[in-house]
Coordinates of C-alpha atoms in Angstrom, one line a residue:
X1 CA 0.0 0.0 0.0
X2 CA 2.9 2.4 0.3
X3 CA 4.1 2.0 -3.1
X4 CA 0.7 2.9 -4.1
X5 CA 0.9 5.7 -2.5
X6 CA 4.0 6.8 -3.2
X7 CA 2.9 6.4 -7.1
X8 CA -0.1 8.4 -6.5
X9 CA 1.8 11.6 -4.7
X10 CA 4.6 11.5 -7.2
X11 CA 2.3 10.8 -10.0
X12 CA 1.2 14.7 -12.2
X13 CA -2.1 14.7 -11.9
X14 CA -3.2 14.3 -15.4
X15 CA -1.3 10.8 -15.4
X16 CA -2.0 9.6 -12.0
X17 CA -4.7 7.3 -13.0
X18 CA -2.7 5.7 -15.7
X19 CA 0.4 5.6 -13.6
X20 CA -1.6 3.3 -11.2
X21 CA -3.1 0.8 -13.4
X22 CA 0.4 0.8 -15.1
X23 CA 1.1 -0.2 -11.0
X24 CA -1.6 -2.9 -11.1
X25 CA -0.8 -4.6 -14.4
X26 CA 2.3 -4.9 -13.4
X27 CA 1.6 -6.6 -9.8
X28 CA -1.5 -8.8 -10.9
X29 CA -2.3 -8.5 -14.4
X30 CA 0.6 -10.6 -15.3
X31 CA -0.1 -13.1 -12.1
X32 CA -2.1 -15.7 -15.1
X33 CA 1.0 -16.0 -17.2
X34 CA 3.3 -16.3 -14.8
X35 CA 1.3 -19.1 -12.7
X36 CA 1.0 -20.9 -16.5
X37 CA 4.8 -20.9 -16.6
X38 CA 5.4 -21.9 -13.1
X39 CA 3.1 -24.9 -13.0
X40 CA 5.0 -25.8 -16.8
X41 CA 8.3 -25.7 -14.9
X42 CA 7.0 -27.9 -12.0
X43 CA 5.8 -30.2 -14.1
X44 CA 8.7 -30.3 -16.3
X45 CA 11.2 -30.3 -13.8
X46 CA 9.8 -29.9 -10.7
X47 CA 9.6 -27.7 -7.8
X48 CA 13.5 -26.9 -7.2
X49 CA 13.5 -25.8 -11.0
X50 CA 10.5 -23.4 -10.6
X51 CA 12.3 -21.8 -7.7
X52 CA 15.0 -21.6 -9.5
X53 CA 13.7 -19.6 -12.1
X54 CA 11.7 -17.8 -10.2
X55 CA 14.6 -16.5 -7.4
X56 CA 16.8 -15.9 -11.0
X57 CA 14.5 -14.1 -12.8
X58 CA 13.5 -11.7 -9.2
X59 CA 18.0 -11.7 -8.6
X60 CA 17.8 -10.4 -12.4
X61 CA 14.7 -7.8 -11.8
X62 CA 16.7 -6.7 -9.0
X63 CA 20.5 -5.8 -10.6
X64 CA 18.4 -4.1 -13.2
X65 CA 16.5 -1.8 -11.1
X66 CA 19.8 -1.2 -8.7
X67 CA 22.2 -0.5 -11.6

């Protein structure tokens, strides 16, 4: 709830509403895909490979929002 909002005071006004459902996209809209590929990967190579990807894949989000 505080990134929301942070997003909403930091947001101009005429692009606040789009700046949050940019937010909420991001946070759920993509939750369908992303459970499709992690119940692939389990069933493909089980649990330790779906954490696998998934802990890369949130290291990778990481670097890229530090650097």
């Amino acid at each position: 709830s505080s990134t929301q909002s942070l997003l909403q005071l930091e947001a101009p006004d005429r692009l606040r509403g789009r700046v949050v459902s940019m937010f909420f996209f991001c946070w759920a809209g993509v939750a369908p895909f992303s459970a499709l590929m992690a119940g692939w990967l389990c069933h493909v190579g089980g649990t330790r490979l779906a954490v696998l990807v998934a802990g890369t894949a949130g290291l990778m989000t990481l670097g890229f929002v530090v650097l």
